[in-house]
Amino acid sequence: MAASPKRAGPSSPRSSKPRATSPTSAPRPLSPQERGSPVEAVSKLDVEAVRADFPILRRMIGDKPLAYLDSAATSQRPVQVTEAMRRFTEHSNANISRSVHTLGAEATEAYEGARAKVADFIGARSADEVVFTKNSTEAINLVAYAFQNASVKPGADPRFVLRPGDEVVVTEMEHHANLIPWQQLCERTGAKLRWIGITDVGRLDLEQVDEVINEHTKVVSFVHVANLLGTVNPTSQIVARAREVGALVGLDSSQAVPHIPVDVTELGVDFIAFTGHKMLGPTGIGALWAKAELLDAMPPFQTGGSMIETVSMERTTFAKAPAKFEAGTPPIAEAVGLAAAVDYLDKLGMENVRAHEKELAGYMLRRLETVDGLTVIGPRVPIGRGATVSFDLADVHPHDVGQVLDADGIAVRVGHHCAKPTCVRFGVTATTRASGYVYTTTDEIDRLVAALEKVRKVFA
């Protein structure tokens, strides 16, 4: 299929992203973030042109072409990403910082250039507000550690001090990466963990916000886009309430940054976490963005080389952020790959990505409705949700579903998706999850539905 010049492909001009200067089951008005842009009714992605950049999509599974519907777990990588990493490895591979030779200078420039690109992509005011981590999990743990450290250190910044009677707020739809670190923090400090519940239709129960977030709340950390339900959470009401009570507020944006436009200034939060391998980049690299003043106040999460200012046998002083949070040799080639992924998404245009996925979500939901015995877990309309759809097929275990689908070349995720409390909320132990991305087609969704009909016959 020939690529249409009117549709955005990977070689299209970079879309402009305006910078901001300031930071349910019951019917309710949807936020702009949930509704999406009014210009996104029709996707402008040329999906066939995009797919040409992903060699793995030409793979056969047995005698079936691969239909990759597991991008919420890990996305595939375009040749632009793998080539950028190969070029770095073959021509500029060296350690960063303190090198006077050419390769070291090139490696340092590539690494810090990647930081700048990531910062620009999320609307950060400065590249120094971006800390590279190995993934979202490490980024969230880094923030939780700041609270733990401050709570036992005399004279620590009071914003990070937790005492018995203080409260930490999450939601019932968190990935374990944004739940367990806060559970552990509360156990160690005597603080109380509270959460905002989920409605029967897979949305946050916003009627609970004013009660759950109160004068005892010190930090609110909640999921931006839910990895099991696909829900795009409205942020403004929760952020505003956190500000009213003086709490710090952050987002697990692992499933948001790859799929919708994200501007940290516009969101008005204090920190976000996200990861490279879900946004067309490599594994082993993620990022924490936090306001500069908070990074300055936070202690290092790990210590060792590359993050010091001075060292003697008696004491050590630390470098300024972001260096003080990046102990040891960092994932340099992976940062180069992440920068290439950012370039790729920038050229596609994140509004185009969002529009394409909104169409995918609507199509997937409509097609899944035709499968007898199938129940969608999460919002059943393509408003305020992404193209990640979890479902239960009556009387068939998700692992059996996944195996039959794999025999047809269709890759989905099965299990609890590191969101066991969400599963408990909806009375299931596991689900089958299909998730699309920039390279996903409606034909692949049709194949999914046809294969699910086969599953029903096999286990009838």
Coordinates of C-alpha atoms in Angstrom, one line a residue:
M1 CA 0.0 0.0 0.0
A2 CA 1.5 3.3 -1.0
A3 CA 2.0 5.9 1.7
S4 CA -0.3 8.9 1.4
P5 CA 1.5 12.3 1.6
K6 CA -1.4 13.7 3.5
R7 CA -1.0 11.4 6.4
A8 CA 1.6 11.6 9.1
G9 CA 4.4 9.0 8.8
P10 CA 7.8 8.9 10.5
S11 CA 9.2 11.4 8.1
S12 CA 6.6 14.1 8.6
P13 CA 7.6 17.4 10.1
R14 CA 7.6 17.6 13.8
S15 CA 4.4 18.8 15.3
S16 CA 4.5 21.9 17.4
K17 CA 3.5 21.5 21.0
P18 CA 2.5 24.7 22.8
R19 CA 4.2 25.2 26.2
A20 CA 2.0 26.1 29.1
T21 CA 3.1 28.9 31.4
S22 CA 1.3 27.6 34.5
P23 CA 1.2 24.8 36.0
T24 CA -16.9 7.3 37.7
S25 CA -19.8 5.7 37.0
A26 CA -22.1 8.7 37.5
P27 CA -22.4 11.0 34.5
R28 CA -20.0 14.0 34.7
P29 CA -18.3 16.4 32.4
L30 CA -15.2 14.9 30.9
S31 CA -11.9 16.8 31.2
P32 CA -10.1 17.9 28.0
Q33 CA -7.5 15.3 28.6
E34 CA -10.2 12.6 28.7
R35 CA -12.1 13.9 25.7
G36 CA -9.1 14.4 23.6
S37 CA -8.6 17.2 21.1
P38 CA -11.6 18.1 18.9
V39 CA -9.4 17.8 15.8
E40 CA -8.6 14.1 16.5
A41 CA -11.8 12.7 15.0
V42 CA -9.8 11.2 12.2
S43 CA -6.4 9.7 12.6
K44 CA -3.7 11.2 10.3
L45 CA -1.3 8.3 10.8
D46 CA -0.3 6.3 7.7
V47 CA -0.1 3.0 9.6
E48 CA 1.3 1.1 6.6
A49 CA 4.1 3.6 6.3
V50 CA 4.7 3.3 10.1
R51 CA 4.7 -0.5 9.9
A52 CA 7.4 -0.5 7.3
D53 CA 9.8 0.8 10.0
F54 CA 9.3 -2.3 12.2
P55 CA 10.9 -5.4 10.7
I56 CA 9.6 -7.6 13.5
L57 CA 6.1 -7.1 12.2
R58 CA 7.0 -9.1 9.1
R59 CA 7.8 -12.1 11.3
M60 CA 5.8 -15.3 10.9
I61 CA 4.7 -17.3 14.0
G62 CA 4.5 -20.8 12.5
D63 CA 2.6 -20.1 9.2
K64 CA 0.8 -17.0 10.6
P65 CA 1.9 -13.4 10.3
L66 CA 2.6 -11.8 13.7
A67 CA -0.2 -9.6 15.1
Y68 CA 1.5 -7.9 18.1
L69 CA -1.2 -6.8 20.6
D70 CA 1.1 -6.6 23.6
S71 CA 2.4 -3.0 23.4
A72 CA 1.2 -2.1 26.9
A73 CA 3.9 -4.5 28.2
T74 CA 6.6 -3.6 25.7
S75 CA 6.4 -1.8 22.4
Q76 CA 8.3 -2.8 19.3
R77 CA 11.2 -0.7 18.1
P78 CA 11.5 1.0 14.7
V79 CA 14.7 0.7 12.6
Q80 CA 15.4 4.4 13.5
V81 CA 15.9 3.4 17.1
T82 CA 18.0 0.2 16.5
E83 CA 20.1 2.0 13.9
A84 CA 20.8 5.0 16.3
M85 CA 22.0 2.5 18.9
R86 CA 24.1 0.6 16.4
R87 CA 25.7 3.8 15.1
F88 CA 26.6 4.8 18.6
T89 CA 28.0 1.4 19.5
E90 CA 30.1 1.2 16.3
H91 CA 31.3 4.8 16.2
S92 CA 31.1 6.5 19.6
N93 CA 31.0 3.9 22.3
A94 CA 32.8 5.2 25.4
N95 CA 32.0 6.3 28.9
I96 CA 30.6 9.7 29.6
S97 CA 32.1 12.6 31.5
R98 CA 35.7 13.4 32.4
S99 CA 37.0 12.2 29.1
V100 CA 39.3 14.3 27.0
H101 CA 39.3 11.9 24.0
T102 CA 37.0 12.2 21.0
L103 CA 34.9 9.1 21.8
G104 CA 34.2 10.2 25.3
A105 CA 33.2 13.7 24.2
E106 CA 30.8 12.2 21.6
A107 CA 29.3 9.8 24.1
T108 CA 28.8 12.6 26.7
E109 CA 27.2 14.8 24.0
A110 CA 24.9 12.0 22.9
Y111 CA 23.8 11.2 26.5
E112 CA 23.1 14.7 27.5
G113 CA 21.5 15.4 24.1
A114 CA 19.1 12.5 24.9
R115 CA 18.2 14.1 28.2
A116 CA 17.4 17.4 26.5
K117 CA 15.2 15.7 23.9
V118 CA 13.3 13.8 26.6
A119 CA 12.9 17.1 28.6
D120 CA 11.5 18.9 25.6
F121 CA 9.2 16.0 24.7
I122 CA 7.4 16.3 28.1
G123 CA 7.5 20.0 28.4
A124 CA 10.1 20.3 31.1
R125 CA 11.5 23.7 31.8
S126 CA 15.1 22.3 32.0
A127 CA 16.9 19.2 31.0
D128 CA 18.3 19.1 34.5
E129 CA 14.8 18.1 35.7
V130 CA 15.1 14.8 34.0
V131 CA 16.8 11.9 35.8
F132 CA 17.6 8.8 33.8
T133 CA 16.6 5.6 35.6
K134 CA 16.4 2.0 34.5
N135 CA 12.6 2.1 34.4
S136 CA 9.4 3.6 36.0
T137 CA 9.7 1.3 39.0
E138 CA 13.1 2.7 39.9
A139 CA 11.9 6.3 39.3
I140 CA 9.0 5.9 41.7
N141 CA 11.2 4.1 44.3
L142 CA 13.6 7.0 44.1
V143 CA 10.9 9.4 45.1
A144 CA 9.6 7.1 47.9
Y145 CA 13.2 6.8 49.2
A146 CA 13.3 10.6 49.6
F147 CA 10.4 10.4 52.0
Q148 CA 11.9 7.4 53.9
N149 CA 15.3 9.1 54.3
A150 CA 13.8 12.4 55.4
S151 CA 11.6 10.7 58.0
V152 CA 14.7 9.4 59.9
K153 CA 17.1 12.2 59.3
P154 CA 17.1 15.2 61.7
G155 CA 16.6 18.5 60.1
A156 CA 15.3 17.0 56.8
D157 CA 13.1 19.0 54.4
P158 CA 9.6 18.9 56.1
R159 CA 7.9 18.3 52.8
F160 CA 9.4 14.8 52.8
V161 CA 9.0 13.9 56.4
L162 CA 6.4 11.3 57.3
R163 CA 5.1 10.6 60.8
P164 CA 2.4 8.4 62.3
G165 CA -0.9 10.2 61.4
D166 CA 0.4 11.3 58.0
E167 CA -1.2 9.8 54.9
V168 CA -0.1 8.7 51.4
V169 CA -2.7 8.5 48.7
V170 CA -2.8 6.2 45.6
T171 CA -5.7 4.7 43.7
E172 CA -7.2 1.2 43.4
M173 CA -6.0 0.9 39.8
E174 CA -2.3 1.3 40.3
H175 CA 0.4 -0.9 38.8
H176 CA 2.3 -2.5 41.6
A177 CA 5.2 -0.2 40.8
N178 CA 3.2 2.7 42.1
L179 CA 1.7 0.8 45.0
I180 CA 4.3 -1.4 46.7
P181 CA 6.9 1.4 47.2
W182 CA 4.3 3.5 49.1
Q183 CA 3.1 0.5 51.1
Q184 CA 6.6 -0.2 52.2
L185 CA 7.2 3.5 53.0
C186 CA 4.1 3.6 55.2
E187 CA 5.1 0.4 57.0
R188 CA 8.5 2.0 57.8
T189 CA 7.3 5.4 58.9
G190 CA 4.0 4.7 60.5
A191 CA 2.1 6.7 57.9
K192 CA -1.2 5.4 56.6
L193 CA -1.9 4.4 53.0
R194 CA -5.2 5.5 51.5
W195 CA -6.6 5.1 48.1
I196 CA -9.3 6.4 45.7
G197 CA -11.6 3.6 44.6
I198 CA -12.8 2.5 41.2
T199 CA -16.4 2.7 39.9
D200 CA -18.1 -0.3 38.3
V201 CA -17.4 1.1 34.9
G202 CA -13.6 1.3 35.5
R203 CA -13.1 4.9 36.3
L204 CA -11.9 6.6 39.5
D205 CA -14.6 7.5 41.9
L206 CA -14.0 11.2 42.0
E207 CA -16.6 11.7 44.7
Q208 CA -14.1 10.2 47.1
V209 CA -11.3 12.7 46.3
D210 CA -12.1 15.4 48.9
E211 CA -12.4 12.9 51.7
V212 CA -9.4 10.7 50.8
I213 CA -7.1 13.7 50.1
N214 CA -7.2 15.7 53.3
E215 CA -5.2 17.8 55.7
H216 CA -3.2 14.6 56.7
T217 CA -2.1 13.9 53.2
K218 CA 1.6 14.4 52.5
V219 CA 1.9 12.9 49.0
V220 CA -0.5 11.8 46.3
S221 CA 0.9 9.4 43.6
F222 CA -1.6 8.1 41.0
V223 CA -1.7 6.4 37.7
H224 CA -2.1 8.6 34.6
V225 CA -3.3 5.9 32.3
A226 CA -4.2 2.5 33.8
N227 CA -2.3 -0.5 32.4
L228 CA -5.1 -3.0 33.0
L229 CA -8.3 -1.0 32.5
G230 CA -7.0 1.4 29.9
T231 CA -8.6 4.3 31.7
V232 CA -7.2 7.8 31.1
N233 CA -7.5 9.4 34.4
P234 CA -8.6 13.1 34.8
T235 CA -5.7 14.8 36.6
S236 CA -6.9 18.3 37.3
Q237 CA -9.4 17.6 40.2
I238 CA -6.9 15.4 42.0
V239 CA -4.0 17.8 41.5
A240 CA -6.1 20.7 42.6
R241 CA -7.2 18.9 45.8
A242 CA -3.6 17.9 46.6
R243 CA -2.6 21.6 46.2
E244 CA -5.4 22.7 48.6
V245 CA -4.0 20.5 51.4
G246 CA -0.4 21.2 50.7
A247 CA 0.5 17.7 49.5
L248 CA 3.1 16.8 46.9
V249 CA 1.6 15.1 43.8
G250 CA 3.0 12.8 41.2
L251 CA 2.0 10.6 38.3
D252 CA 2.9 7.1 37.1
S253 CA 2.9 8.1 33.4
S254 CA 4.3 4.8 32.0
Q255 CA 1.2 4.3 29.9
A256 CA 0.6 8.0 29.1
V257 CA 3.9 9.4 27.7
P258 CA 3.9 6.9 24.9
H259 CA 0.3 7.4 23.9
I260 CA -1.0 11.0 24.6
P261 CA 0.6 14.4 24.6
V262 CA 2.1 15.0 28.1
D263 CA 3.2 18.4 29.3
V264 CA 4.4 18.4 32.9
T265 CA 4.0 22.2 33.3
E266 CA 0.4 22.0 32.1
L267 CA -0.3 19.0 34.4
G268 CA 0.9 21.0 37.4
V269 CA 2.4 18.0 39.2
D270 CA 5.6 17.7 41.1
F271 CA 7.0 14.5 39.5
I272 CA 6.2 11.9 36.8
A273 CA 7.8 8.5 36.0
F274 CA 7.9 6.8 32.7
T275 CA 9.9 4.2 30.8
G276 CA 11.5 3.8 27.4
H277 CA 10.5 0.3 26.4
K278 CA 6.8 1.3 26.2
M279 CA 7.5 4.2 23.9
L280 CA 9.3 2.5 21.0
G281 CA 12.6 2.7 22.9
P282 CA 15.0 0.1 24.4
T283 CA 14.6 -1.7 27.8
G284 CA 16.8 -0.6 30.6
I285 CA 16.1 3.1 30.6
G286 CA 13.3 5.2 32.0
A287 CA 13.0 8.7 33.5
L288 CA 11.9 10.6 36.5
W289 CA 10.9 14.2 35.9
A290 CA 10.6 16.3 39.0
K291 CA 10.7 20.0 39.8
A292 CA 14.2 21.3 40.2
E293 CA 13.6 22.6 43.7
L294 CA 12.5 19.1 44.8
L295 CA 15.4 17.3 43.1
D296 CA 17.7 19.7 45.0
A297 CA 16.1 18.8 48.3
M298 CA 16.0 15.0 47.7
P299 CA 18.9 12.8 48.8
P300 CA 20.7 10.5 46.3
F301 CA 19.0 7.1 45.9
Q302 CA 22.2 5.2 45.2
T303 CA 25.8 6.2 45.9
G304 CA 29.1 5.6 44.2
G305 CA 30.9 6.9 41.2
S306 CA 29.9 9.8 38.9
M307 CA 27.5 11.4 41.4
I308 CA 29.9 13.1 43.8
E309 CA 31.3 16.6 44.2
T310 CA 34.1 15.8 46.6
V311 CA 35.2 12.6 48.5
S312 CA 37.5 12.2 51.4
M313 CA 38.0 9.4 53.9
E314 CA 35.8 11.2 56.3
R315 CA 32.9 12.5 54.2
T316 CA 31.4 12.9 50.7
T317 CA 29.5 15.8 49.1
F318 CA 27.3 15.2 46.1
A319 CA 26.9 16.7 42.7
K320 CA 23.8 18.6 41.8
A321 CA 20.8 17.0 40.1
P322 CA 20.4 15.1 37.9
A323 CA 24.0 13.8 38.3
K324 CA 23.5 13.0 42.0
F325 CA 20.8 10.5 41.1
E326 CA 22.8 8.7 38.4
A327 CA 25.4 6.7 40.2
G328 CA 27.8 4.6 38.2
T329 CA 28.0 4.1 34.5
P330 CA 24.6 4.9 33.0
P331 CA 22.8 3.2 30.1
I332 CA 24.4 5.4 27.4
A333 CA 23.4 3.5 24.3
E334 CA 19.9 3.0 25.7
A335 CA 19.6 6.8 26.2
V336 CA 20.6 7.2 22.5
G337 CA 17.9 4.8 21.6
L338 CA 15.3 6.6 23.8
A339 CA 16.2 9.9 22.1
A340 CA 15.6 8.3 18.7
A341 CA 12.2 7.0 19.9
V342 CA 11.3 10.5 21.0
D343 CA 12.3 11.8 17.6
Y344 CA 10.1 9.2 16.0
L345 CA 7.1 10.0 18.1
D346 CA 7.7 13.7 17.6
K347 CA 7.6 13.3 13.9
L348 CA 4.5 11.3 14.0
G349 CA 2.9 13.9 16.2
M350 CA 1.4 12.9 19.6
E351 CA -2.0 14.2 18.7
N352 CA -2.0 11.9 15.7
V353 CA -0.9 9.0 17.9
R354 CA -3.7 9.7 20.3
A355 CA -6.3 10.0 17.5
H356 CA -5.2 6.7 16.0
E357 CA -5.4 4.9 19.3
K358 CA -8.8 6.4 20.0
E359 CA -10.0 4.9 16.7
L360 CA -8.4 1.6 17.6
A361 CA -10.1 1.6 21.0
G362 CA -13.5 2.2 19.5
Y363 CA -13.1 -0.4 16.9
M364 CA -11.7 -3.0 19.3
L365 CA -14.6 -2.4 21.8
R366 CA -17.2 -2.7 19.1
R367 CA -15.7 -5.9 17.7
L368 CA -15.2 -7.5 21.1
E369 CA -18.9 -6.9 21.9
T370 CA -19.7 -9.5 19.2
V371 CA -18.0 -12.3 21.1
D372 CA -20.4 -14.3 23.2
G373 CA -19.4 -14.7 26.8
L374 CA -16.8 -11.9 26.6
T375 CA -16.8 -9.2 29.3
V376 CA -14.6 -6.1 29.0
I377 CA -12.9 -5.1 32.3
G378 CA -12.8 -1.3 32.2
P379 CA -14.5 1.5 30.3
R380 CA -16.6 0.1 27.4
V381 CA -16.7 3.4 25.4
P382 CA -13.6 4.9 23.6
I383 CA -13.9 8.1 25.6
G384 CA -11.4 8.6 28.4
R385 CA -9.6 5.4 27.6
G386 CA -6.7 4.2 25.6
A387 CA -6.3 1.3 23.2
T388 CA -5.5 -1.2 26.0
V389 CA -8.5 -3.5 26.5
S390 CA -8.6 -6.3 29.2
F391 CA -11.4 -8.9 29.0
D392 CA -12.6 -12.1 30.5
L393 CA -13.9 -14.9 28.4
A394 CA -16.5 -17.0 30.3
D395 CA -15.3 -20.4 31.5
V396 CA -11.9 -20.1 29.8
H397 CA -8.7 -19.3 31.7
P398 CA -6.8 -16.3 30.2
H399 CA -3.7 -18.5 29.8
D400 CA -5.6 -20.9 27.6
V401 CA -6.9 -17.9 25.6
G402 CA -3.4 -16.7 25.2
Q403 CA -2.0 -20.0 24.0
V404 CA -4.7 -20.5 21.4
L405 CA -4.2 -16.9 20.1
D406 CA -0.5 -17.5 19.9
A407 CA -1.1 -20.5 17.7
D408 CA -2.8 -18.0 15.3
G409 CA 0.2 -15.6 15.5
I410 CA -1.6 -13.2 17.9
A411 CA 0.4 -11.9 20.9
V412 CA -1.5 -10.7 23.9
R413 CA -0.8 -10.5 27.6
V414 CA -2.5 -12.7 30.1
G415 CA -2.4 -12.6 33.9
H416 CA -2.9 -9.9 36.6
H417 CA -0.8 -7.4 34.7
C418 CA 0.9 -6.3 38.0
A419 CA -2.4 -4.9 39.1
K420 CA -3.8 -7.5 41.5
P421 CA -6.0 -5.1 43.5
T422 CA -7.7 -4.0 40.3
C423 CA -8.4 -7.7 39.5
V424 CA -9.8 -8.2 43.0
R425 CA -12.0 -5.1 42.5
F426 CA -13.6 -6.7 39.4
G427 CA -13.8 -10.2 40.8
V428 CA -11.3 -11.8 38.5
T429 CA -7.9 -13.5 39.1
A430 CA -6.5 -12.7 35.7
T431 CA -7.5 -11.2 32.3
T432 CA -6.5 -11.3 28.7
R433 CA -5.2 -7.9 27.6
A434 CA -4.9 -6.7 24.0
S435 CA -3.1 -3.4 23.5
G436 CA -2.5 -1.5 20.3
Y437 CA 0.0 1.2 19.3
V438 CA 1.0 3.3 16.3
Y439 CA 1.6 0.2 14.2
T440 CA -1.7 -1.6 15.0
T441 CA -4.3 -2.1 12.3
T442 CA -8.0 -2.9 12.4
D443 CA -7.2 -6.0 10.4
E444 CA -5.2 -7.3 13.4
I445 CA -8.2 -6.6 15.7
D446 CA -10.4 -8.6 13.3
R447 CA -7.9 -11.5 13.5
L448 CA -8.1 -11.3 17.3
V449 CA -11.9 -11.5 17.3
A450 CA -11.8 -14.4 14.8
A451 CA -9.3 -16.3 17.0
L452 CA -11.5 -15.6 20.1
E453 CA -14.3 -17.3 18.4
K454 CA -12.0 -20.3 17.8
V455 CA -11.2 -20.3 21.5
R456 CA -14.8 -20.5 22.4
K457 CA -15.2 -23.5 20.1
V458 CA -12.1 -25.3 21.5
F459 CA -13.3 -24.9 25.1
A460 CA -17.0 -25.2 24.5

